[in-house]
N, C-alpha and C. Protein backbone atom coordinates (compact mmCIF):
# COMPACT_ATOMS: atom_id res chain seq x y z
N MET A 1 -16.74 -29.97 -18.29
CA MET A 1 -15.53 -30.13 -17.52
C MET A 1 -14.39 -29.41 -18.21
N LEU A 2 -13.57 -28.71 -17.45
CA LEU A 2 -12.45 -27.97 -18.01
C LEU A 2 -11.32 -28.92 -18.35
N GLN A 3 -10.72 -28.73 -19.53
CA GLN A 3 -9.60 -29.56 -19.92
C GLN A 3 -8.31 -28.80 -19.66
N MET A 4 -7.33 -29.48 -19.12
CA MET A 4 -6.04 -28.86 -18.84
C MET A 4 -5.11 -29.11 -20.02
N ARG A 5 -4.31 -28.13 -20.36
CA ARG A 5 -3.35 -28.27 -21.45
C ARG A 5 -2.04 -28.80 -20.91
N SER A 6 -1.22 -29.31 -21.78
CA SER A 6 0.08 -29.84 -21.35
C SER A 6 0.99 -28.69 -20.96
N ALA A 7 2.01 -28.98 -20.18
CA ALA A 7 2.94 -27.96 -19.70
C ALA A 7 3.74 -27.36 -20.86
N ALA A 8 3.93 -28.11 -21.94
CA ALA A 8 4.72 -27.62 -23.06
C ALA A 8 4.03 -26.46 -23.78
N THR A 9 2.71 -26.42 -23.76
CA THR A 9 1.98 -25.37 -24.46
C THR A 9 1.34 -24.39 -23.48
N ALA A 10 1.84 -24.34 -22.27
CA ALA A 10 1.25 -23.47 -21.25
C ALA A 10 1.47 -22.00 -21.61
N ALA A 11 0.50 -21.19 -21.27
CA ALA A 11 0.58 -19.75 -21.51
C ALA A 11 1.51 -19.10 -20.49
N PRO A 12 1.97 -17.87 -20.75
CA PRO A 12 2.90 -17.24 -19.81
C PRO A 12 2.30 -16.95 -18.45
N CYS A 13 0.99 -16.86 -18.33
CA CYS A 13 0.40 -16.67 -17.01
C CYS A 13 -0.45 -17.89 -16.67
N SER A 14 -0.73 -18.07 -15.43
CA SER A 14 -1.45 -19.26 -15.01
C SER A 14 -2.93 -19.16 -15.37
N LEU A 15 -3.55 -20.28 -15.46
CA LEU A 15 -4.98 -20.34 -15.75
C LEU A 15 -5.78 -19.65 -14.66
N ALA A 16 -5.36 -19.82 -13.42
CA ALA A 16 -6.08 -19.19 -12.31
C ALA A 16 -6.02 -17.66 -12.42
N THR A 17 -4.86 -17.13 -12.79
CA THR A 17 -4.72 -15.68 -12.95
C THR A 17 -5.63 -15.17 -14.06
N LEU A 18 -5.64 -15.88 -15.16
CA LEU A 18 -6.48 -15.48 -16.29
C LEU A 18 -7.96 -15.51 -15.90
N LEU A 19 -8.38 -16.57 -15.21
CA LEU A 19 -9.78 -16.67 -14.80
C LEU A 19 -10.15 -15.57 -13.81
N LEU A 20 -9.25 -15.25 -12.89
CA LEU A 20 -9.55 -14.18 -11.94
C LEU A 20 -9.66 -12.83 -12.64
N ARG A 21 -8.83 -12.61 -13.64
CA ARG A 21 -8.95 -11.36 -14.40
C ARG A 21 -10.29 -11.29 -15.10
N ARG A 22 -10.67 -12.38 -15.72
CA ARG A 22 -11.96 -12.40 -16.41
C ARG A 22 -13.11 -12.21 -15.42
N LEU A 23 -13.00 -12.82 -14.25
CA LEU A 23 -14.04 -12.67 -13.23
C LEU A 23 -14.20 -11.22 -12.82
N SER A 24 -13.10 -10.57 -12.56
CA SER A 24 -13.18 -9.20 -12.07
C SER A 24 -13.62 -8.23 -13.14
N LEU A 25 -13.40 -8.56 -14.40
CA LEU A 25 -13.75 -7.62 -15.46
C LEU A 25 -15.18 -7.74 -15.95
N TYR A 26 -15.77 -8.92 -15.88
CA TYR A 26 -17.07 -9.11 -16.51
C TYR A 26 -18.27 -9.05 -15.59
N SER A 27 -18.13 -9.53 -14.39
CA SER A 27 -19.33 -9.64 -13.58
C SER A 27 -18.99 -9.57 -12.11
N SER A 28 -19.95 -9.09 -11.35
CA SER A 28 -19.77 -9.07 -9.90
C SER A 28 -20.22 -10.39 -9.28
N SER A 29 -20.84 -11.24 -10.07
CA SER A 29 -21.30 -12.54 -9.57
C SER A 29 -20.28 -13.60 -9.93
N PRO A 30 -19.56 -14.15 -8.95
CA PRO A 30 -18.53 -15.14 -9.26
C PRO A 30 -19.09 -16.39 -9.91
N VAL A 31 -20.25 -16.85 -9.50
CA VAL A 31 -20.82 -18.07 -10.07
C VAL A 31 -21.14 -17.85 -11.54
N TYR A 32 -21.76 -16.72 -11.87
CA TYR A 32 -22.07 -16.40 -13.26
C TYR A 32 -20.80 -16.33 -14.09
N SER A 33 -19.79 -15.68 -13.56
CA SER A 33 -18.56 -15.50 -14.32
C SER A 33 -17.86 -16.82 -14.58
N ILE A 34 -17.79 -17.68 -13.59
CA ILE A 34 -17.11 -18.95 -13.76
C ILE A 34 -17.84 -19.81 -14.79
N ARG A 35 -19.15 -19.89 -14.69
CA ARG A 35 -19.92 -20.74 -15.60
C ARG A 35 -19.91 -20.21 -17.03
N HIS A 36 -19.96 -18.89 -17.19
CA HIS A 36 -20.11 -18.33 -18.53
C HIS A 36 -18.83 -17.85 -19.17
N HIS A 37 -17.81 -17.53 -18.38
CA HIS A 37 -16.60 -16.98 -18.95
C HIS A 37 -15.40 -17.91 -18.89
N ALA A 38 -15.45 -18.96 -18.11
CA ALA A 38 -14.32 -19.90 -18.05
C ALA A 38 -14.08 -20.57 -19.40
N PRO A 39 -15.11 -21.04 -20.12
CA PRO A 39 -14.84 -21.64 -21.42
C PRO A 39 -14.19 -20.65 -22.39
N ALA A 40 -14.59 -19.39 -22.33
CA ALA A 40 -13.99 -18.38 -23.20
C ALA A 40 -12.53 -18.15 -22.83
N ALA A 41 -12.25 -18.17 -21.56
CA ALA A 41 -10.87 -17.98 -21.11
C ALA A 41 -10.00 -19.13 -21.57
N LEU A 42 -10.53 -20.34 -21.49
CA LEU A 42 -9.75 -21.50 -21.92
C LEU A 42 -9.57 -21.50 -23.42
N SER A 43 -10.60 -21.16 -24.18
CA SER A 43 -10.49 -21.18 -25.63
C SER A 43 -9.52 -20.10 -26.12
N SER A 44 -9.39 -18.99 -25.38
CA SER A 44 -8.45 -17.96 -25.81
C SER A 44 -7.01 -18.41 -25.63
N GLN A 45 -6.79 -19.42 -24.80
CA GLN A 45 -5.44 -19.94 -24.61
C GLN A 45 -5.09 -21.02 -25.62
N SER A 46 -6.06 -21.57 -26.30
CA SER A 46 -5.81 -22.70 -27.18
C SER A 46 -4.94 -22.34 -28.37
N SER A 47 -4.84 -21.07 -28.75
CA SER A 47 -4.03 -20.68 -29.90
C SER A 47 -2.53 -20.73 -29.60
N GLY A 48 -2.16 -20.84 -28.33
CA GLY A 48 -0.75 -20.91 -27.97
C GLY A 48 -0.16 -19.56 -27.60
N THR A 49 -0.84 -18.48 -27.94
CA THR A 49 -0.38 -17.16 -27.55
C THR A 49 -1.40 -16.55 -26.62
N TRP A 50 -0.92 -15.83 -25.66
CA TRP A 50 -1.81 -15.22 -24.67
C TRP A 50 -2.00 -13.75 -25.00
N SER A 51 -3.22 -13.28 -24.87
CA SER A 51 -3.48 -11.85 -25.02
C SER A 51 -4.27 -11.41 -23.80
N PRO A 52 -4.06 -10.17 -23.34
CA PRO A 52 -4.76 -9.72 -22.14
C PRO A 52 -6.25 -9.60 -22.40
N PRO A 53 -7.06 -9.72 -21.34
CA PRO A 53 -8.50 -9.57 -21.52
C PRO A 53 -8.83 -8.14 -21.92
N PRO A 54 -9.95 -7.95 -22.61
CA PRO A 54 -10.31 -6.59 -23.01
C PRO A 54 -10.56 -5.71 -21.80
N LEU A 55 -10.27 -4.43 -21.97
CA LEU A 55 -10.49 -3.49 -20.87
C LEU A 55 -11.97 -3.31 -20.65
N SER A 56 -12.34 -3.22 -19.42
CA SER A 56 -13.73 -3.04 -19.07
C SER A 56 -13.99 -1.58 -18.74
N CYS A 57 -15.15 -1.10 -19.09
CA CYS A 57 -15.52 0.27 -18.77
C CYS A 57 -16.55 0.30 -17.65
N SER A 58 -16.65 -0.78 -16.93
CA SER A 58 -17.64 -0.83 -15.87
C SER A 58 -17.23 0.09 -14.74
N PRO A 59 -18.20 0.70 -14.05
CA PRO A 59 -17.86 1.57 -12.92
C PRO A 59 -17.11 0.85 -11.83
N ARG A 60 -17.38 -0.45 -11.68
CA ARG A 60 -16.71 -1.21 -10.63
C ARG A 60 -15.21 -1.26 -10.88
N ALA A 61 -14.81 -1.58 -12.10
CA ALA A 61 -13.39 -1.67 -12.41
C ALA A 61 -12.73 -0.30 -12.33
N ARG A 62 -13.38 0.73 -12.87
CA ARG A 62 -12.81 2.06 -12.81
C ARG A 62 -12.70 2.54 -11.38
N GLY A 63 -13.73 2.28 -10.58
CA GLY A 63 -13.73 2.73 -9.19
C GLY A 63 -12.62 2.09 -8.39
N PHE A 64 -12.37 0.79 -8.62
CA PHE A 64 -11.34 0.12 -7.87
C PHE A 64 -9.97 0.65 -8.24
N SER A 65 -9.69 0.79 -9.55
CA SER A 65 -8.37 1.24 -9.94
C SER A 65 -8.11 2.66 -9.47
N ALA A 66 -9.13 3.50 -9.51
CA ALA A 66 -8.95 4.86 -9.03
C ALA A 66 -8.73 4.86 -7.52
N TRP A 67 -9.46 4.01 -6.81
CA TRP A 67 -9.32 3.93 -5.36
C TRP A 67 -7.96 3.36 -4.98
N ALA A 68 -7.51 2.35 -5.69
CA ALA A 68 -6.26 1.68 -5.33
C ALA A 68 -5.04 2.53 -5.64
N SER A 69 -5.12 3.41 -6.64
CA SER A 69 -3.94 4.14 -7.04
C SER A 69 -3.82 5.52 -6.39
N SER A 70 -4.85 5.97 -5.74
CA SER A 70 -4.77 7.30 -5.14
C SER A 70 -4.76 7.21 -3.63
N SER A 71 -4.11 8.19 -3.02
CA SER A 71 -4.09 8.20 -1.56
C SER A 71 -5.40 8.78 -1.06
N GLY A 72 -5.73 8.48 0.14
CA GLY A 72 -6.98 8.96 0.73
C GLY A 72 -6.91 10.43 1.06
N PRO A 73 -8.00 10.95 1.54
CA PRO A 73 -8.01 12.36 1.90
C PRO A 73 -7.08 12.61 3.09
N VAL A 74 -6.46 13.76 3.07
CA VAL A 74 -5.56 14.11 4.16
C VAL A 74 -6.39 14.45 5.39
N GLY A 75 -6.02 13.86 6.50
CA GLY A 75 -6.77 14.07 7.73
C GLY A 75 -6.45 15.41 8.35
N PRO A 76 -7.16 15.77 9.38
CA PRO A 76 -6.91 17.05 10.03
C PRO A 76 -5.52 17.06 10.66
N ALA A 77 -4.84 18.20 10.54
CA ALA A 77 -3.48 18.32 11.05
C ALA A 77 -3.44 18.26 12.57
N GLU A 78 -4.53 18.60 13.21
CA GLU A 78 -4.57 18.67 14.66
C GLU A 78 -5.33 17.50 15.29
N SER A 79 -5.35 16.34 14.63
CA SER A 79 -6.07 15.21 15.20
C SER A 79 -5.34 14.69 16.44
N PRO A 80 -6.08 14.09 17.36
CA PRO A 80 -5.44 13.57 18.58
C PRO A 80 -4.38 12.50 18.29
N ALA A 81 -4.61 11.69 17.27
CA ALA A 81 -3.65 10.62 16.95
C ALA A 81 -2.33 11.21 16.48
N THR A 82 -2.39 12.20 15.60
CA THR A 82 -1.14 12.79 15.11
C THR A 82 -0.44 13.58 16.20
N LYS A 83 -1.20 14.25 17.04
CA LYS A 83 -0.60 15.00 18.15
C LYS A 83 0.10 14.06 19.13
N ALA A 84 -0.51 12.90 19.40
CA ALA A 84 0.10 11.93 20.30
C ALA A 84 1.41 11.39 19.72
N LEU A 85 1.41 11.10 18.41
CA LEU A 85 2.64 10.62 17.77
C LEU A 85 3.73 11.69 17.82
N GLU A 86 3.35 12.93 17.51
CA GLU A 86 4.33 14.02 17.55
C GLU A 86 4.93 14.18 18.94
N ALA A 87 4.08 14.13 19.97
CA ALA A 87 4.56 14.30 21.34
C ALA A 87 5.52 13.19 21.74
N LYS A 88 5.19 11.93 21.39
CA LYS A 88 6.06 10.81 21.75
C LYS A 88 7.42 10.91 21.06
N ILE A 89 7.39 11.23 19.78
CA ILE A 89 8.65 11.33 19.04
C ILE A 89 9.50 12.48 19.58
N LYS A 90 8.86 13.60 19.82
CA LYS A 90 9.58 14.79 20.30
C LYS A 90 10.21 14.52 21.67
N GLU A 91 9.48 13.84 22.54
CA GLU A 91 9.97 13.55 23.89
C GLU A 91 11.11 12.54 23.86
N GLN A 92 10.93 11.43 23.17
CA GLN A 92 11.90 10.35 23.23
C GLN A 92 13.17 10.62 22.40
N LEU A 93 13.05 11.43 21.34
CA LEU A 93 14.21 11.69 20.50
C LEU A 93 14.76 13.10 20.67
N GLU A 94 14.23 13.84 21.64
CA GLU A 94 14.66 15.21 21.88
C GLU A 94 14.69 15.99 20.56
N ALA A 95 13.60 15.90 19.81
CA ALA A 95 13.53 16.46 18.47
C ALA A 95 13.30 17.95 18.47
N ASP A 96 13.93 18.64 17.53
CA ASP A 96 13.71 20.07 17.35
C ASP A 96 12.38 20.32 16.65
N ALA A 97 12.07 19.47 15.66
CA ALA A 97 10.82 19.61 14.91
C ALA A 97 10.29 18.24 14.54
N VAL A 98 9.00 18.06 14.70
CA VAL A 98 8.33 16.81 14.33
C VAL A 98 7.04 17.17 13.61
N THR A 99 6.84 16.56 12.46
CA THR A 99 5.59 16.74 11.72
C THR A 99 5.02 15.37 11.41
N VAL A 100 3.77 15.15 11.79
CA VAL A 100 3.08 13.91 11.48
C VAL A 100 1.82 14.28 10.70
N VAL A 101 1.68 13.74 9.49
CA VAL A 101 0.53 14.02 8.64
C VAL A 101 -0.25 12.72 8.43
N ASP A 102 -1.55 12.78 8.68
CA ASP A 102 -2.43 11.64 8.49
C ASP A 102 -2.86 11.61 7.02
N THR A 103 -2.36 10.65 6.25
CA THR A 103 -2.65 10.60 4.81
C THR A 103 -3.93 9.84 4.49
N SER A 104 -4.42 9.03 5.41
CA SER A 104 -5.61 8.23 5.12
C SER A 104 -6.88 8.85 5.66
N GLY A 105 -6.78 9.80 6.58
CA GLY A 105 -7.96 10.42 7.15
C GLY A 105 -8.48 9.72 8.39
N ASP A 106 -7.97 8.52 8.67
CA ASP A 106 -8.43 7.79 9.85
C ASP A 106 -7.29 7.44 10.81
N GLY A 107 -6.12 7.98 10.56
CA GLY A 107 -4.99 7.74 11.44
C GLY A 107 -4.24 6.45 11.18
N ARG A 108 -4.61 5.71 10.15
CA ARG A 108 -3.98 4.42 9.89
C ARG A 108 -2.68 4.55 9.08
N HIS A 109 -2.61 5.56 8.20
CA HIS A 109 -1.41 5.80 7.39
C HIS A 109 -0.89 7.19 7.70
N VAL A 110 0.41 7.30 7.97
CA VAL A 110 0.98 8.59 8.34
C VAL A 110 2.29 8.83 7.59
N VAL A 111 2.63 10.11 7.47
CA VAL A 111 3.92 10.56 6.95
C VAL A 111 4.60 11.31 8.09
N ILE A 112 5.85 10.96 8.37
CA ILE A 112 6.56 11.54 9.51
C ILE A 112 7.84 12.23 9.05
N ASP A 113 8.03 13.47 9.53
CA ASP A 113 9.28 14.21 9.31
C ASP A 113 9.83 14.59 10.67
N VAL A 114 11.11 14.25 10.91
CA VAL A 114 11.74 14.51 12.22
C VAL A 114 13.08 15.19 12.01
N VAL A 115 13.33 16.22 12.80
CA VAL A 115 14.65 16.88 12.85
C VAL A 115 15.12 16.77 14.29
N SER A 116 16.27 16.09 14.50
CA SER A 116 16.78 15.88 15.84
C SER A 116 18.30 15.79 15.83
N LYS A 117 18.91 16.29 16.90
CA LYS A 117 20.36 16.23 17.01
C LYS A 117 20.85 14.83 17.35
N VAL A 118 19.98 13.95 17.86
CA VAL A 118 20.41 12.59 18.18
C VAL A 118 20.66 11.74 16.93
N PHE A 119 20.28 12.25 15.74
CA PHE A 119 20.51 11.52 14.49
C PHE A 119 21.94 11.69 13.98
N GLU A 120 22.70 12.61 14.56
CA GLU A 120 24.06 12.85 14.08
C GLU A 120 24.91 11.59 14.23
N GLY A 121 25.59 11.24 13.13
CA GLY A 121 26.45 10.06 13.12
C GLY A 121 25.71 8.75 12.91
N LYS A 122 24.41 8.78 12.74
CA LYS A 122 23.61 7.55 12.56
C LYS A 122 23.26 7.39 11.08
N SER A 123 23.17 6.14 10.64
CA SER A 123 22.74 5.87 9.27
C SER A 123 21.24 6.11 9.15
N ALA A 124 20.76 6.20 7.92
CA ALA A 124 19.33 6.44 7.67
C ALA A 124 18.48 5.32 8.27
N VAL A 125 18.94 4.10 8.16
CA VAL A 125 18.19 2.96 8.70
C VAL A 125 18.10 3.04 10.22
N ASN A 126 19.21 3.37 10.86
CA ASN A 126 19.20 3.47 12.32
C ASN A 126 18.34 4.64 12.80
N ARG A 127 18.32 5.73 12.04
CA ARG A 127 17.45 6.85 12.39
C ARG A 127 15.98 6.42 12.35
N GLN A 128 15.61 5.70 11.30
CA GLN A 128 14.23 5.24 11.18
C GLN A 128 13.88 4.24 12.28
N ARG A 129 14.82 3.40 12.63
CA ARG A 129 14.59 2.46 13.73
C ARG A 129 14.30 3.19 15.03
N MET A 130 15.02 4.29 15.24
CA MET A 130 14.81 5.08 16.46
C MET A 130 13.40 5.66 16.50
N VAL A 131 12.92 6.14 15.34
CA VAL A 131 11.56 6.69 15.28
C VAL A 131 10.54 5.58 15.49
N TYR A 132 10.74 4.44 14.82
CA TYR A 132 9.81 3.32 15.00
C TYR A 132 9.77 2.85 16.46
N LYS A 133 10.91 2.84 17.12
CA LYS A 133 10.95 2.45 18.53
C LYS A 133 10.14 3.41 19.38
N ALA A 134 10.19 4.70 19.04
CA ALA A 134 9.46 5.71 19.81
C ALA A 134 7.94 5.54 19.67
N ILE A 135 7.49 5.08 18.52
CA ILE A 135 6.03 4.95 18.30
C ILE A 135 5.58 3.49 18.23
N TRP A 136 6.34 2.58 18.82
CA TRP A 136 6.06 1.15 18.74
C TRP A 136 4.64 0.80 19.19
N GLU A 137 4.17 1.35 20.27
CA GLU A 137 2.82 1.02 20.78
C GLU A 137 1.75 1.40 19.78
N GLU A 138 1.87 2.56 19.15
CA GLU A 138 0.88 3.00 18.17
C GLU A 138 0.92 2.12 16.92
N LEU A 139 2.11 1.63 16.55
CA LEU A 139 2.21 0.74 15.40
C LEU A 139 1.53 -0.60 15.66
N GLN A 140 1.40 -0.98 16.92
CA GLN A 140 0.73 -2.23 17.26
C GLN A 140 -0.79 -2.10 17.29
N SER A 141 -1.30 -0.88 17.41
CA SER A 141 -2.75 -0.71 17.54
C SER A 141 -3.32 0.28 16.54
N THR A 142 -2.98 1.53 16.64
CA THR A 142 -3.62 2.60 15.88
C THR A 142 -3.09 2.72 14.46
N VAL A 143 -1.79 2.87 14.31
CA VAL A 143 -1.17 3.14 13.01
C VAL A 143 -0.91 1.83 12.28
N HIS A 144 -1.36 1.76 11.03
CA HIS A 144 -1.14 0.57 10.21
C HIS A 144 0.20 0.66 9.47
N ALA A 145 0.51 1.87 8.95
CA ALA A 145 1.74 2.00 8.16
C ALA A 145 2.25 3.43 8.19
N VAL A 146 3.57 3.53 8.13
CA VAL A 146 4.22 4.82 7.94
C VAL A 146 4.55 4.86 6.45
N ASP A 147 3.82 5.69 5.71
CA ASP A 147 3.99 5.74 4.25
C ASP A 147 5.30 6.37 3.84
N GLN A 148 5.76 7.36 4.59
CA GLN A 148 7.02 8.03 4.28
C GLN A 148 7.61 8.58 5.57
N MET A 149 8.94 8.51 5.67
CA MET A 149 9.60 9.06 6.85
C MET A 149 10.86 9.80 6.42
N THR A 150 11.02 11.01 6.93
CA THR A 150 12.22 11.81 6.69
C THR A 150 12.86 12.10 8.03
N THR A 151 14.13 11.74 8.16
CA THR A 151 14.86 11.98 9.40
C THR A 151 16.10 12.80 9.05
N LYS A 152 16.27 13.94 9.72
CA LYS A 152 17.38 14.84 9.44
C LYS A 152 17.98 15.36 10.73
N THR A 153 19.26 15.70 10.66
CA THR A 153 19.89 16.43 11.75
C THR A 153 19.58 17.91 11.54
N PRO A 154 19.78 18.76 12.56
CA PRO A 154 19.53 20.19 12.36
C PRO A 154 20.38 20.79 11.24
N ALA A 155 21.61 20.32 11.07
CA ALA A 155 22.47 20.83 10.01
C ALA A 155 21.93 20.45 8.63
N GLU A 156 21.45 19.22 8.50
CA GLU A 156 20.88 18.77 7.22
C GLU A 156 19.60 19.53 6.89
N ALA A 157 18.79 19.79 7.90
CA ALA A 157 17.55 20.54 7.68
C ALA A 157 17.85 21.97 7.25
N ALA A 158 18.88 22.59 7.86
CA ALA A 158 19.23 23.97 7.51
C ALA A 158 19.82 24.04 6.09
N ALA A 159 20.55 23.00 5.69
CA ALA A 159 21.15 22.97 4.35
C ALA A 159 20.09 22.81 3.26
N ASN A 160 18.98 22.16 3.57
CA ASN A 160 17.91 21.91 2.59
C ASN A 160 16.96 23.08 2.43
N LYS A 161 17.05 24.06 3.31
CA LYS A 161 16.11 25.20 3.24
C LYS A 161 16.53 26.22 2.26
């Protein structure tokens, strides 16, 4: 049975966090990890100071961190999903230029750049709201997230070139 320590000697992170770290680093079997590594996790806290678990060189841990920190492959520039988003934005905002890039490869994450005269006099937040309003239906079904959005007036776009 696991013994709980008093609140006065508690480590800076919770016991659950420490156990989950140990689980993810040592084994893919949760039952094995809990039975064999929980006592070690508790005994490492008994000294009163907390130290991070040792780094694991397992392919599972390396694969996850590499997957989580990098963006997916860039999708085709001419995919139907990106073309549909470009057309809707261009039509509803009377845009001079619209670029939609699929960053995930499946149309779920996109980067949007819009140049339109209707942005003149609007704050950055209101400009983004206008773009989100134009693609609201796609945000409810196809698109999961807009990773980055750039909204400029024609004068701002010309100044940046």
